[in-house]
PDB file of C-alpha atoms in Angstrom:
ATOM      1  CA  MET F 218       0.000   0.000   0.000  1.00 94.00           C
ATOM      2  CA  ASN F 219       1.401   3.397  -0.924  1.00 97.00           C
ATOM      3  CA  GLN F 220       1.430   6.275   1.566  1.00 98.00           C
ATOM      4  CA  LEU F 221      -1.520   8.025  -0.075  1.00 97.00           C
ATOM      5  CA  ASP F 222      -3.732   4.962   0.282  1.00 97.00           C
ATOM      6  CA  ALA F 223      -2.469   4.436   3.836  1.00 98.00           C
ATOM      7  CA  LEU F 224      -3.272   8.058   4.718  1.00 98.00           C
ATOM      8  CA  LYS F 225      -6.816   7.632   3.401  1.00 98.00           C
ATOM      9  CA  GLN F 226      -7.408   4.974   6.100  1.00 98.00           C
ATOM     10  CA  TYR F 227      -7.148   7.671   8.799  1.00 98.00           C
ATOM     11  CA  THR F 228      -7.862  10.981   7.096  1.00 98.00           C
ATOM     12  CA  THR F 229     -10.100  12.378   4.376  1.00 98.00           C
ATOM     13  CA  VAL F 230      -7.769  13.461   1.565  1.00 98.00           C
ATOM     14  CA  VAL F 231      -8.617  16.706  -0.213  1.00 97.00           C
ATOM     15  CA  ALA F 232      -6.950  18.057  -3.358  1.00 96.00           C
ATOM     16  CA  ASP F 233      -5.687  21.647  -3.119  1.00 95.00           C
ATOM     17  CA  THR F 234      -5.888  22.843  -6.718  1.00 94.00           C
ATOM     18  CA  GLY F 235      -7.786  24.735  -9.377  1.00 92.00           C
ATOM     19  CA  ASP F 236      -6.346  22.350 -11.978  1.00 92.00           C
ATOM     20  CA  PHE F 237      -9.225  19.888 -11.989  1.00 91.00           C
ATOM     21  CA  LYS F 238      -7.752  17.812 -14.817  1.00 91.00           C
ATOM     22  CA  GLN F 239      -5.168  16.512 -12.335  1.00 89.00           C
ATOM     23  CA  LEU F 240      -7.767  15.281  -9.863  1.00 90.00           C
ATOM     24  CA  GLY F 241      -8.789  11.906 -11.282  1.00 88.00           C
ATOM     25  CA  GLN F 242      -5.509  10.093 -10.696  1.00 91.00           C
ATOM     26  CA  PHE F 243      -5.473  10.812  -6.942  1.00 94.00           C
ATOM     27  CA  LYS F 244      -9.166  10.137  -6.174  1.00 94.00           C
ATOM     28  CA  PRO F 245      -9.558  12.769  -3.408  1.00 96.00           C
ATOM     29  CA  GLN F 246     -12.848  13.024  -1.537  1.00 96.00           C
ATOM     30  CA  ASP F 247     -13.063  16.843  -1.678  1.00 97.00           C
ATOM     31  CA  ALA F 248     -11.250  19.732  -3.354  1.00 96.00           C
ATOM     32  CA  THR F 249     -10.338  23.257  -2.289  1.00 92.00           C
ATOM     33  CA  THR F 250      -9.571  26.316  -4.366  1.00 88.00           C
ATOM     34  CA  ASN F 251      -8.488  29.881  -3.701  1.00 87.00           C
ATOM     35  CA  PRO F 252      -7.974  32.985  -5.890  1.00 81.00           C
ATOM     36  CA  SER F 253      -4.280  32.205  -6.386  1.00 90.00           C
ATOM     37  CA  LEU F 254      -5.008  28.655  -7.598  1.00 91.00           C
ATOM     38  CA  ILE F 255      -7.758  29.823  -9.983  1.00 93.00           C
ATOM     39  CA  LEU F 256      -5.490  32.598 -11.307  1.00 94.00           C
ATOM     40  CA  LYS F 257      -2.765  30.022 -11.943  1.00 94.00           C
ATOM     41  CA  ALA F 258      -5.204  27.695 -13.710  1.00 95.00           C
ATOM     42  CA  VAL F 259      -6.776  30.255 -16.066  1.00 94.00           C
ATOM     43  CA  GLN F 260      -3.350  31.184 -17.395  1.00 94.00           C
ATOM     44  CA  LYS F 261      -2.961  27.629 -18.748  1.00 94.00           C
ATOM     45  CA  ALA F 262      -4.171  26.947 -22.281  1.00 94.00           C
ATOM     46  CA  ASP F 263      -6.455  24.133 -21.067  1.00 93.00           C
ATOM     47  CA  TYR F 264      -8.482  26.512 -18.894  1.00 95.00           C
ATOM     48  CA  GLN F 265      -8.524  29.749 -20.876  1.00 94.00           C
ATOM     49  CA  PRO F 266     -11.785  28.758 -22.640  1.00 95.00           C
ATOM     50  CA  LEU F 267     -13.504  28.618 -19.228  1.00 94.00           C
ATOM     51  CA  LEU F 268     -12.453  32.199 -18.579  1.00 96.00           C
ATOM     52  CA  THR F 269     -13.393  33.554 -21.999  1.00 96.00           C
ATOM     53  CA  SER F 270     -16.746  31.749 -22.209  1.00 97.00           C
ATOM     54  CA  THR F 271     -17.773  32.896 -18.712  1.00 97.00           C
ATOM     55  CA  VAL F 272     -16.807  36.512 -19.406  1.00 96.00           C
ATOM     56  CA  SER F 273     -18.548  36.433 -22.779  1.00 97.00           C
ATOM     57  CA  ARG F 274     -21.744  34.935 -21.373  1.00 96.00           C
ATOM     58  CA  PHE F 275     -22.071  37.522 -18.614  1.00 97.00           C
ATOM     59  CA  LYS F 276     -20.577  40.555 -20.345  1.00 94.00           C
ATOM     60  CA  GLY F 277     -22.016  43.785 -18.971  1.00 94.00           C
ATOM     61  CA  ARG F 278     -22.590  42.389 -15.488  1.00 96.00           C
ATOM     62  CA  ALA F 279     -20.693  43.722 -12.465  1.00 97.00           C
ATOM     63  CA  LEU F 280     -17.100  42.483 -12.321  1.00 96.00           C
ATOM     64  CA  ASP F 281     -17.577  40.924  -8.884  1.00 96.00           C
ATOM     65  CA  GLU F 282     -20.515  38.888 -10.202  1.00 97.00           C
ATOM     66  CA  ILE F 283     -18.507  37.634 -13.183  1.00 97.00           C
ATOM     67  CA  MET F 284     -15.713  36.692 -10.770  1.00 96.00           C
ATOM     68  CA  ASP F 285     -18.091  34.630  -8.637  1.00 97.00           C
ATOM     69  CA  ARG F 286     -19.542  32.979 -11.734  1.00 97.00           C
ATOM     70  CA  LEU F 287     -16.023  32.008 -12.866  1.00 96.00           C
ATOM     71  CA  LEU F 288     -15.242  30.527  -9.442  1.00 96.00           C
ATOM     72  CA  VAL F 289     -18.505  28.574  -9.526  1.00 97.00           C
ATOM     73  CA  ARG F 290     -17.732  27.358 -13.049  1.00 96.00           C
ATOM     74  CA  PHE F 291     -14.459  25.890 -11.807  1.00 96.00           C
ATOM     75  CA  GLY F 292     -16.228  24.493  -8.758  1.00 96.00           C
ATOM     76  CA  CYS F 293     -18.824  22.721 -10.897  1.00 97.00           C
ATOM     77  CA  GLU F 294     -16.091  21.137 -13.032  1.00 95.00           C
ATOM     78  CA  ILE F 295     -14.351  19.947  -9.857  1.00 95.00           C
ATOM     79  CA  LEU F 296     -17.612  18.524  -8.456  1.00 96.00           C
ATOM     80  CA  SER F 297     -18.038  16.452 -11.613  1.00 96.00           C
ATOM     81  CA  ILE F 298     -14.823  14.641 -10.580  1.00 96.00           C
ATOM     82  CA  VAL F 299     -14.762  14.509  -6.770  1.00 96.00           C
ATOM     83  CA  PRO F 300     -17.568  12.756  -4.863  1.00 97.00           C
ATOM     84  CA  GLY F 301     -17.610  15.207  -1.937  1.00 97.00           C
ATOM     85  CA  ARG F 302     -17.386  18.964  -1.504  1.00 98.00           C
ATOM     86  CA  VAL F 303     -15.633  21.912  -3.090  1.00 97.00           C
ATOM     87  CA  SER F 304     -14.517  25.018  -1.208  1.00 97.00           C
ATOM     88  CA  THR F 305     -15.000  28.345  -3.000  1.00 97.00           C
ATOM     89  CA  GLU F 306     -13.554  31.536  -1.566  1.00 97.00           C
ATOM     90  CA  VAL F 307     -15.207  34.877  -0.887  1.00 97.00           C
ATOM     91  CA  ASP F 308     -13.172  37.832  -2.214  1.00 97.00           C
ATOM     92  CA  ALA F 309     -10.377  38.474   0.308  1.00 97.00           C
ATOM     93  CA  ARG F 310     -10.931  42.227  -0.037  1.00 98.00           C
ATOM     94  CA  LEU F 311     -14.074  41.701   2.062  1.00 98.00           C
ATOM     95  CA  SER F 312     -12.174  40.090   4.952  1.00 98.00           C
ATOM     96  CA  PHE F 313     -13.046  42.913   7.367  1.00 98.00           C
ATOM     97  CA  ASP F 314     -16.670  43.373   6.284  1.00 98.00           C
ATOM     98  CA  ALA F 315     -18.981  40.826   7.896  1.00 98.00           C
ATOM     99  CA  ASN F 316     -22.112  41.920   6.019  1.00 98.00           C
ATOM    100  CA  ASP F 317     -20.552  41.895   2.546  1.00 98.00           C
ATOM    101  CA  THR F 318     -18.825  38.571   3.240  1.00 98.00           C
ATOM    102  CA  TYR F 319     -22.175  37.080   4.246  1.00 98.00           C
ATOM    103  CA  THR F 320     -23.881  38.467   1.120  1.00 98.00           C
ATOM    104  CA  ARG F 321     -21.174  37.180  -1.230  1.00 98.00           C
ATOM    105  CA  GLY F 322     -21.210  33.768   0.410  1.00 98.00           C
ATOM    106  CA  GLU F 323     -24.961  33.608  -0.035  1.00 98.00           C
ATOM    107  CA  ARG F 324     -24.667  34.569  -3.701  1.00 98.00           C
ATOM    108  CA  ILE F 325     -21.983  31.975  -4.431  1.00 98.00           C
ATOM    109  CA  VAL F 326     -24.212  29.232  -3.006  1.00 98.00           C
ATOM    110  CA  GLU F 327     -27.186  30.502  -5.022  1.00 98.00           C
ATOM    111  CA  LEU F 328     -25.073  30.368  -8.195  1.00 98.00           C
ATOM    112  CA  TYR F 329     -24.160  26.756  -7.413  1.00 98.00           C
ATOM    113  CA  GLN F 330     -27.805  25.907  -6.762  1.00 98.00           C
ATOM    114  CA  ALA F 331     -28.741  27.439 -10.121  1.00 98.00           C
ATOM    115  CA  GLU F 332     -26.338  24.911 -11.679  1.00 97.00           C
ATOM    116  CA  GLY F 333     -28.083  22.057  -9.864  1.00 98.00           C
ATOM    117  CA  VAL F 334     -25.442  21.640  -7.131  1.00 98.00           C
ATOM    118  CA  HIS F 335     -26.776  20.713  -3.675  1.00 98.00           C
ATOM    119  CA  ILE F 336     -25.923  23.146  -0.898  1.00 97.00           C
ATOM    120  CA  ASP F 337     -24.169  20.416   1.112  1.00 97.00           C
ATOM    121  CA  ARG F 338     -21.533  19.980  -1.613  1.00 98.00           C
ATOM    122  CA  VAL F 339     -20.254  23.550  -1.252  1.00 98.00           C
ATOM    123  CA  LEU F 340     -18.118  25.138   1.464  1.00 98.00           C
ATOM    124  CA  ILE F 341     -17.814  28.919   1.438  1.00 98.00           C
ATOM    125  CA  LYS F 342     -14.221  29.848   2.237  1.00 98.00           C
ATOM    126  CA  VAL F 343     -13.799  32.913   4.433  1.00 98.00           C
ATOM    127  CA  ALA F 344     -10.686  34.439   6.010  1.00 98.00           C
ATOM    128  CA  ALA F 345     -10.613  33.783   9.768  1.00 98.00           C
ATOM    129  CA  THR F 346     -10.708  37.427  10.820  1.00 98.00           C
ATOM    130  CA  TRP F 347     -13.140  38.361  13.586  1.00 98.00           C
ATOM    131  CA  GLU F 348     -15.511  39.739  10.928  1.00 98.00           C
ATOM    132  CA  GLY F 349     -15.101  36.640   8.756  1.00 98.00           C
ATOM    133  CA  ILE F 350     -15.940  34.368  11.678  1.00 99.00           C
ATOM    134  CA  GLN F 351     -19.089  36.387  12.456  1.00 98.00           C
ATOM    135  CA  ALA F 352     -20.151  36.195   8.796  1.00 98.00           C
ATOM    136  CA  ALA F 353     -19.529  32.441   8.818  1.00 98.00           C
ATOM    137  CA  GLU F 354     -21.667  32.026  11.930  1.00 98.00           C
ATOM    138  CA  ARG F 355     -24.542  33.747  10.114  1.00 98.00           C
ATOM    139  CA  LEU F 356     -24.033  31.624   7.004  1.00 98.00           C
ATOM    140  CA  GLU F 357     -24.068  28.440   9.101  1.00 98.00           C
ATOM    141  CA  ARG F 358     -27.360  29.487  10.715  1.00 98.00           C
ATOM    142  CA  ARG F 359     -28.709  29.934   7.179  1.00 97.00           C
ATOM    143  CA  GLY F 360     -27.686  26.343   6.369  1.00 98.00           C
ATOM    144  CA  ILE F 361     -24.648  27.363   4.300  1.00 98.00           C
ATOM    145  CA  HIS F 362     -21.497  25.550   5.375  1.00 98.00           C
ATOM    146  CA  THR F 363     -18.185  27.361   5.683  1.00 98.00           C
ATOM    147  CA  ASN F 364     -14.439  26.741   5.564  1.00 98.00           C
ATOM    148  CA  LEU F 365     -12.458  29.267   7.615  1.00 98.00           C
ATOM    149  CA  THR F 366      -9.106  29.820   5.939  1.00 98.00           C
ATOM    150  CA  LEU F 367      -5.907  31.778   6.615  1.00 98.00           C
ATOM    151  CA  LEU F 368      -5.967  30.296  10.104  1.00 98.00           C
ATOM    152  CA  PHE F 369      -2.651  30.493  11.946  1.00 98.00           C
ATOM    153  CA  SER F 370      -3.461  30.690  15.649  1.00 98.00           C
ATOM    154  CA  PHE F 371      -5.202  28.850  18.451  1.00 98.00           C
ATOM    155  CA  CYS F 372      -7.446  31.859  19.177  1.00 98.00           C
ATOM    156  CA  GLN F 373      -8.762  31.839  15.597  1.00 98.00           C
ATOM    157  CA  ALA F 374      -9.568  28.134  15.934  1.00 98.00           C
ATOM    158  CA  VAL F 375     -11.319  28.606  19.291  1.00 98.00           C
ATOM    159  CA  ALA F 376     -13.472  31.441  17.896  1.00 98.00           C
ATOM    160  CA  CYS F 377     -14.374  29.300  14.876  1.00 98.00           C
ATOM    161  CA  GLY F 378     -15.422  26.466  17.180  1.00 98.00           C
ATOM    162  CA  GLN F 379     -17.572  28.872  19.196  1.00 98.00           C
ATOM    163  CA  ALA F 380     -19.217  29.994  15.926  1.00 98.00           C
ATOM    164  CA  ARG F 381     -19.883  26.345  15.009  1.00 98.00           C
ATOM    165  CA  VAL F 382     -18.405  26.666  11.553  1.00 98.00           C
ATOM    166  CA  GLN F 383     -18.246  23.490   9.505  1.00 98.00           C
ATOM    167  CA  LEU F 384     -14.503  23.362   8.893  1.00 98.00           C
ATOM    168  CA  ILE F 385     -11.240  25.209   9.502  1.00 98.00           C
ATOM    169  CA  SER F 386      -8.038  25.193   7.442  1.00 98.00           C
ATOM    170  CA  PRO F 387      -4.983  25.795   9.653  1.00 98.00           C
ATOM    171  CA  PHE F 388      -2.015  26.652   7.406  1.00 98.00           C
ATOM    172  CA  VAL F 389       0.845  24.324   8.340  1.00 98.00           C
ATOM    173  CA  GLY F 390       3.381  25.400   5.725  1.00 98.00           C
ATOM    174  CA  ARG F 391       3.022  29.132   6.207  1.00 98.00           C
ATOM    175  CA  ILE F 392       3.516  28.763   9.971  1.00 98.00           C
ATOM    176  CA  TYR F 393       6.643  26.727   9.231  1.00 98.00           C
ATOM    177  CA  ASP F 394       7.836  29.416   6.785  1.00 98.00           C
ATOM    178  CA  TRP F 395       7.538  32.159   9.410  1.00 98.00           C
ATOM    179  CA  TYR F 396       9.467  30.319  12.122  1.00 98.00           C
ATOM    180  CA  LYS F 397      12.159  29.206   9.685  1.00 98.00           C
ATOM    181  CA  LYS F 398      12.650  32.756   8.412  1.00 98.00           C
ATOM    182  CA  SER F 399      12.595  34.142  11.952  1.00 98.00           C
ATOM    183  CA  ALA F 400      15.270  31.702  13.124  1.00 98.00           C
ATOM    184  CA  GLY F 401      17.554  32.419  10.180  1.00 98.00           C
ATOM    185  CA  ALA F 402      20.894  30.622  10.366  1.00 98.00           C
ATOM    186  CA  ALA F 403      19.930  29.078  13.722  1.00 98.00           C
ATOM    187  CA  TRP F 404      17.145  26.986  12.127  1.00 98.00           C
ATOM    188  CA  ASP F 405      17.773  23.244  12.484  1.00 98.00           C
ATOM    189  CA  GLU F 406      15.701  21.545   9.788  1.00 97.00           C
ATOM    190  CA  ALA F 407      16.095  18.026  11.173  1.00 97.00           C
ATOM    191  CA  ALA F 408      15.246  19.028  14.749  1.00 98.00           C
ATOM    192  CA  MET F 409      12.163  20.989  13.609  1.00 98.00           C
ATOM    193  CA  ALA F 410      10.755  18.309  11.305  1.00 97.00           C
ATOM    194  CA  GLY F 411       7.814  15.937  11.734  1.00 96.00           C
ATOM    195  CA  ALA F 412       6.086  16.204  15.109  1.00 96.00           C
ATOM    196  CA  ASN F 413       8.363  19.132  16.067  1.00 98.00           C
ATOM    197  CA  ASP F 414       7.410  21.231  13.034  1.00 98.00           C
ATOM    198  CA  PRO F 415       5.740  24.412  14.385  1.00 98.00           C
ATOM    199  CA  GLY F 416       2.902  24.136  11.848  1.00 98.00           C
ATOM    200  CA  VAL F 417       2.280  20.510  12.789  1.00 98.00           C
ATOM    201  CA  LYS F 418       2.298  21.418  16.507  1.00 98.00           C
ATOM    202  CA  SER F 419      -0.285  24.152  15.877  1.00 98.00           C
ATOM    203  CA  VAL F 420      -2.695  21.764  14.141  1.00 98.00           C
ATOM    204  CA  ARG F 421      -2.193  19.116  16.829  1.00 98.00           C
ATOM    205  CA  GLU F 422      -3.078  21.636  19.568  1.00 98.00           C
ATOM    206  CA  ILE F 423      -6.244  22.676  17.706  1.00 98.00           C
ATOM    207  CA  TYR F 424      -7.254  19.081  16.926  1.00 98.00           C
ATOM    208  CA  ASN F 425      -6.796  18.009  20.547  1.00 98.00           C
ATOM    209  CA  HIS F 426      -8.817  20.994  21.819  1.00 98.00           C
ATOM    210  CA  TYR F 427     -11.714  20.290  19.451  1.00 98.00           C
ATOM    211  CA  LYS F 428     -11.841  16.555  20.167  1.00 98.00           C
ATOM    212  CA  HIS F 429     -11.396  16.988  23.932  1.00 98.00           C
ATOM    213  CA  PHE F 430     -14.326  19.413  24.196  1.00 98.00           C
ATOM    214  CA  GLY F 431     -16.548  17.681  21.623  1.00 98.00           C
ATOM    215  CA  ILE F 432     -16.443  20.582  19.127  1.00 98.00           C
ATOM    216  CA  ASN F 433     -17.864  19.324  15.834  1.00 98.00           C
ATOM    217  CA  THR F 434     -15.943  21.714  13.551  1.00 98.00           C
ATOM    218  CA  GLU F 435     -13.750  19.682  11.176  1.00 98.00           C
ATOM    219  CA  VAL F 436      -9.987  20.304  11.172  1.00 98.00           C
ATOM    220  CA  MET F 437      -8.327  20.301   7.743  1.00 98.00           C
ATOM    221  CA  GLY F 438      -4.578  20.854   7.731  1.00 98.00           C
ATOM    222  CA  ALA F 439      -3.524  22.911   4.704  1.00 97.00           C
ATOM    223  CA  SER F 440      -0.561  24.587   2.990  1.00 96.00           C
ATOM    224  CA  PHE F 441       2.048  21.846   3.179  1.00 98.00           C
ATOM    225  CA  ARG F 442       5.705  22.255   2.239  1.00 98.00           C
ATOM    226  CA  ASN F 443       6.779  18.608   2.433  1.00 98.00           C
ATOM    227  CA  VAL F 444       5.448  15.088   2.871  1.00 98.00           C
ATOM    228  CA  GLY F 445       6.763  14.911   6.436  1.00 98.00           C
ATOM    229  CA  GLN F 446       4.297  17.573   7.546  1.00 98.00           C
ATOM    230  CA  ILE F 447       1.468  15.507   6.061  1.00 98.00           C
ATOM    231  CA  THR F 448       2.459  12.164   7.553  1.00 98.00           C
ATOM    232  CA  ALA F 449       2.943  13.820  10.972  1.00 98.00           C
ATOM    233  CA  LEU F 450      -0.780  14.732  10.877  1.00 98.00           C
ATOM    234  CA  ALA F 451      -2.194  11.358   9.832  1.00 98.00           C
ATOM    235  CA  GLY F 452      -5.516  11.020  11.650  1.00 98.00           C
ATOM    236  CA  CYS F 453      -6.482  14.690  11.263  1.00 98.00           C
ATOM    237  CA  ASP F 454     -10.093  14.973  10.052  1.00 98.00           C
ATOM    238  CA  LEU F 455      -8.990  16.156   6.608  1.00 98.00           C
ATOM    239  CA  LEU F 456      -5.768  17.243   4.895  1.00 98.00           C
ATOM    240  CA  THR F 457      -5.798  19.352   1.715  1.00 97.00           C
ATOM    241  CA  ILE F 458      -2.754  18.539  -0.372  1.00 97.00           C
ATOM    242  CA  SER F 459      -1.296  19.891  -3.620  1.00 96.00           C
ATOM    243  CA  PRO F 460      -1.095  17.541  -6.635  1.00 95.00           C
ATOM    244  CA  GLU F 461       2.722  17.586  -6.388  1.00 97.00           C
ATOM    245  CA  LEU F 462       2.689  16.259  -2.811  1.00 98.00           C
ATOM    246  CA  LEU F 463      -0.155  13.832  -3.576  1.00 97.00           C
ATOM    247  CA  ALA F 464       2.103  12.370  -6.283  1.00 97.00           C
ATOM    248  CA  GLN F 465       4.981  12.003  -3.792  1.00 98.00           C
ATOM    249  CA  LEU F 466       2.709  10.184  -1.335  1.00 98.00           C
ATOM    250  CA  ALA F 467       1.433   7.879  -4.084  1.00 97.00           C
ATOM    251  CA  ALA F 468       5.018   7.085  -5.126  1.00 98.00           C
ATOM    252  CA  SER F 469       6.149   6.065  -1.616  1.00 98.00           C
ATOM    253  CA  ASP F 470       5.539   2.767   0.136  1.00 97.00           C
ATOM    254  CA  ALA F 471       7.158   3.853   3.426  1.00 97.00           C
ATOM    255  CA  PRO F 472       5.068   2.884   6.486  1.00 97.00           C
ATOM    256  CA  LEU F 473       2.548   5.421   7.733  1.00 97.00           C
ATOM    257  CA  ALA F 474       0.893   5.317  11.160  1.00 96.00           C
ATOM    258  CA  ARG F 475      -1.892   7.356  12.748  1.00 98.00           C
ATOM    259  CA  THR F 476      -0.478  10.251  14.784  1.00 98.00           C
ATOM    260  CA  LEU F 477      -3.634  12.166  15.809  1.00 98.00           C
ATOM    261  CA  ASP F 478      -6.358  10.335  17.718  1.00 98.00           C
ATOM    262  CA  ALA F 479      -9.668  11.677  19.013  1.00 98.00           C
ATOM    263  CA  GLY F 480      -9.816   9.135  21.850  1.00 97.00           C
ATOM    264  CA  ALA F 481      -6.395  10.160  23.136  1.00 97.00           C
ATOM    265  CA  ALA F 482      -7.402  13.831  22.934  1.00 98.00           C
ATOM    266  CA  LYS F 483     -10.438  13.220  25.157  1.00 97.00           C
ATOM    267  CA  ALA F 484      -8.165  11.877  27.896  1.00 97.00           C
ATOM    268  CA  LEU F 485      -5.983  15.010  27.997  1.00 97.00           C
ATOM    269  CA  GLY F 486      -6.297  17.541  30.825  1.00 97.00           C
ATOM    270  CA  LEU F 487      -7.010  20.674  28.814  1.00 97.00           C
ATOM    271  CA  PRO F 488      -8.401  23.982  30.111  1.00 97.00           C
ATOM    272  CA  ALA F 489     -11.622  25.408  28.638  1.00 97.00           C
ATOM    273  CA  VAL F 490     -10.952  28.496  26.475  1.00 97.00           C
ATOM    274  CA  ASN F 491     -13.393  31.072  25.087  1.00 97.00           C
ATOM    275  CA  PHE F 492     -12.945  34.434  23.364  1.00 98.00           C
ATOM    276  CA  ASP F 493     -15.117  37.509  23.038  1.00 98.00           C
ATOM    277  CA  GLU F 494     -14.137  40.092  20.410  1.00 98.00           C
ATOM    278  CA  ALA F 495     -11.744  42.022  22.653  1.00 98.00           C
ATOM    279  CA  GLY F 496     -10.093  38.833  23.898  1.00 98.00           C
ATOM    280  CA  PHE F 497      -9.770  37.477  20.365  1.00 98.00           C
ATOM    281  CA  ARG F 498      -8.178  40.651  19.033  1.00 98.00           C
ATOM    282  CA  HIS F 499      -5.747  40.803  21.945  1.00 98.00           C
ATOM    283  CA  ALA F 500      -4.738  37.127  21.620  1.00 98.00           C
ATOM    284  CA  LEU F 501      -4.206  37.494  17.875  1.00 98.00           C
ATOM    285  CA  ASN F 502      -2.201  40.690  18.407  1.00 98.00           C
ATOM    286  CA  GLN F 503       0.018  38.872  20.919  1.00 98.00           C
ATOM    287  CA  ASP F 504       0.882  36.239  18.289  1.00 98.00           C
ATOM    288  CA  ALA F 505       3.308  37.974  15.915  1.00 98.00           C
ATOM    289  CA  MET F 506       3.416  35.025  13.512  1.00 98.00           C
ATOM    290  CA  ALA F 507      -0.367  34.765  13.168  1.00 98.00           C
ATOM    291  CA  THR F 508      -0.826  38.526  12.864  1.00 98.00           C
ATOM    292  CA  GLU F 509       1.779  38.797  10.112  1.00 98.00           C
ATOM    293  CA  LYS F 510       0.733  35.708   8.170  1.00 98.00           C
ATOM    294  CA  LEU F 511      -2.978  36.586   8.291  1.00 98.00           C
ATOM    295  CA  ALA F 512      -2.289  40.076   6.940  1.00 98.00           C
ATOM    296  CA  GLU F 513       0.128  38.737   4.335  1.00 98.00           C
ATOM    297  CA  GLY F 514      -2.350  36.059   3.210  1.00 97.00           C
ATOM    298  CA  ILE F 515      -5.198  38.536   2.803  1.00 98.00           C
ATOM    299  CA  ARG F 516      -2.943  40.885   0.821  1.00 98.00           C
ATOM    300  CA  ALA F 517      -1.780  38.065  -1.462  1.00 96.00           C
ATOM    301  CA  PHE F 518      -5.293  36.724  -2.149  1.00 96.00           C
ATOM    302  CA  ALA F 519      -6.582  40.271  -2.722  1.00 97.00           C
ATOM    303  CA  ALA F 520      -3.748  40.973  -5.178  1.00 97.00           C
ATOM    304  CA  ASP F 521      -4.515  37.776  -7.095  1.00 96.00           C
ATOM    305  CA  ALA F 522      -8.200  38.702  -7.200  1.00 96.00           C
ATOM    306  CA  VAL F 523      -7.191  42.000  -8.858  1.00 97.00           C
ATOM    307  CA  LYS F 524      -5.022  40.115 -11.386  1.00 97.00           C
ATOM    308  CA  LEU F 525      -7.913  37.762 -12.124  1.00 96.00           C
ATOM    309  CA  GLU F 526     -10.174  40.776 -12.710  1.00 96.00           C
ATOM    310  CA  GLN F 527      -7.611  42.215 -15.127  1.00 96.00           C
ATOM    311  CA  LEU F 528      -7.580  38.947 -17.091  1.00 95.00           C
ATOM    312  CA  MET F 529     -11.387  39.011 -17.214  1.00 95.00           C
ATOM    313  CA  LEU F 530     -11.396  42.599 -18.474  1.00 95.00           C
ATOM    314  CA  ALA F 531      -8.917  41.645 -21.203  1.00 94.00           C
ATOM    315  CA  ALA F 532     -10.828  38.503 -22.243  1.00 91.00           C
TER     316      ALA F 532
END
């Protein structure tokens, strides 16, 4: 059994890509996208017709509507391949506007429904700012399930659990990047690998908290830099993995064992933690890594949304 098949015994495997033509060979349950992945895909010859046909069909509509229709078009193609769910992201430029995030999330789901897609097959991706979490809570009450992304800190995860969101995506690789850069020449790659990787440790802390306190929000590790980060989180509810790393897992027959376990988490002596808005903002502010990576992630996704708009205008 290769490592990918072994991982699937413990964890739901999700493909992290906008390149849906790569999906079939890995047989993931779900798929996730983001503006950067869609931007990358539409610049390939295989996907340019999707961009041009969508823009042509809805020419004259507001640019933000055409953007959402393009995202949904990709999502529908992905859902024709994967048996589970697709995550589609709300424009990152709305990350600090709870009302507009809620409205855009609602519209994206309505566009999917107009294409015959059941609401349970879509996750609306929202940045895990305080405003994003409040918007997600409203969407969940409306029956629209959410995936809280750009999640780097324990306080973000706790607030998401309080809001009863469907799923969170803690970013393993970007946490690793920050600590590696911060350490500079003092970074010891071997000593900080596997279970000691700071991104892996963050997800383990969140997973154990959720399972210990019976929080139903799913934990989906994301943003991996190497296979070791993935195998160190075997047993996590879900892991969203790039096609490149999926291929590495499929090519390896090294043994793979479960590392995260809900039963073991229940037996831990963990303190109860809750956050109101002031407490959340203070805790996030105290975490330099999470503050910097959240801001950086929003800026990057917003910039790629602008580039995608420019491609649509030129189409």
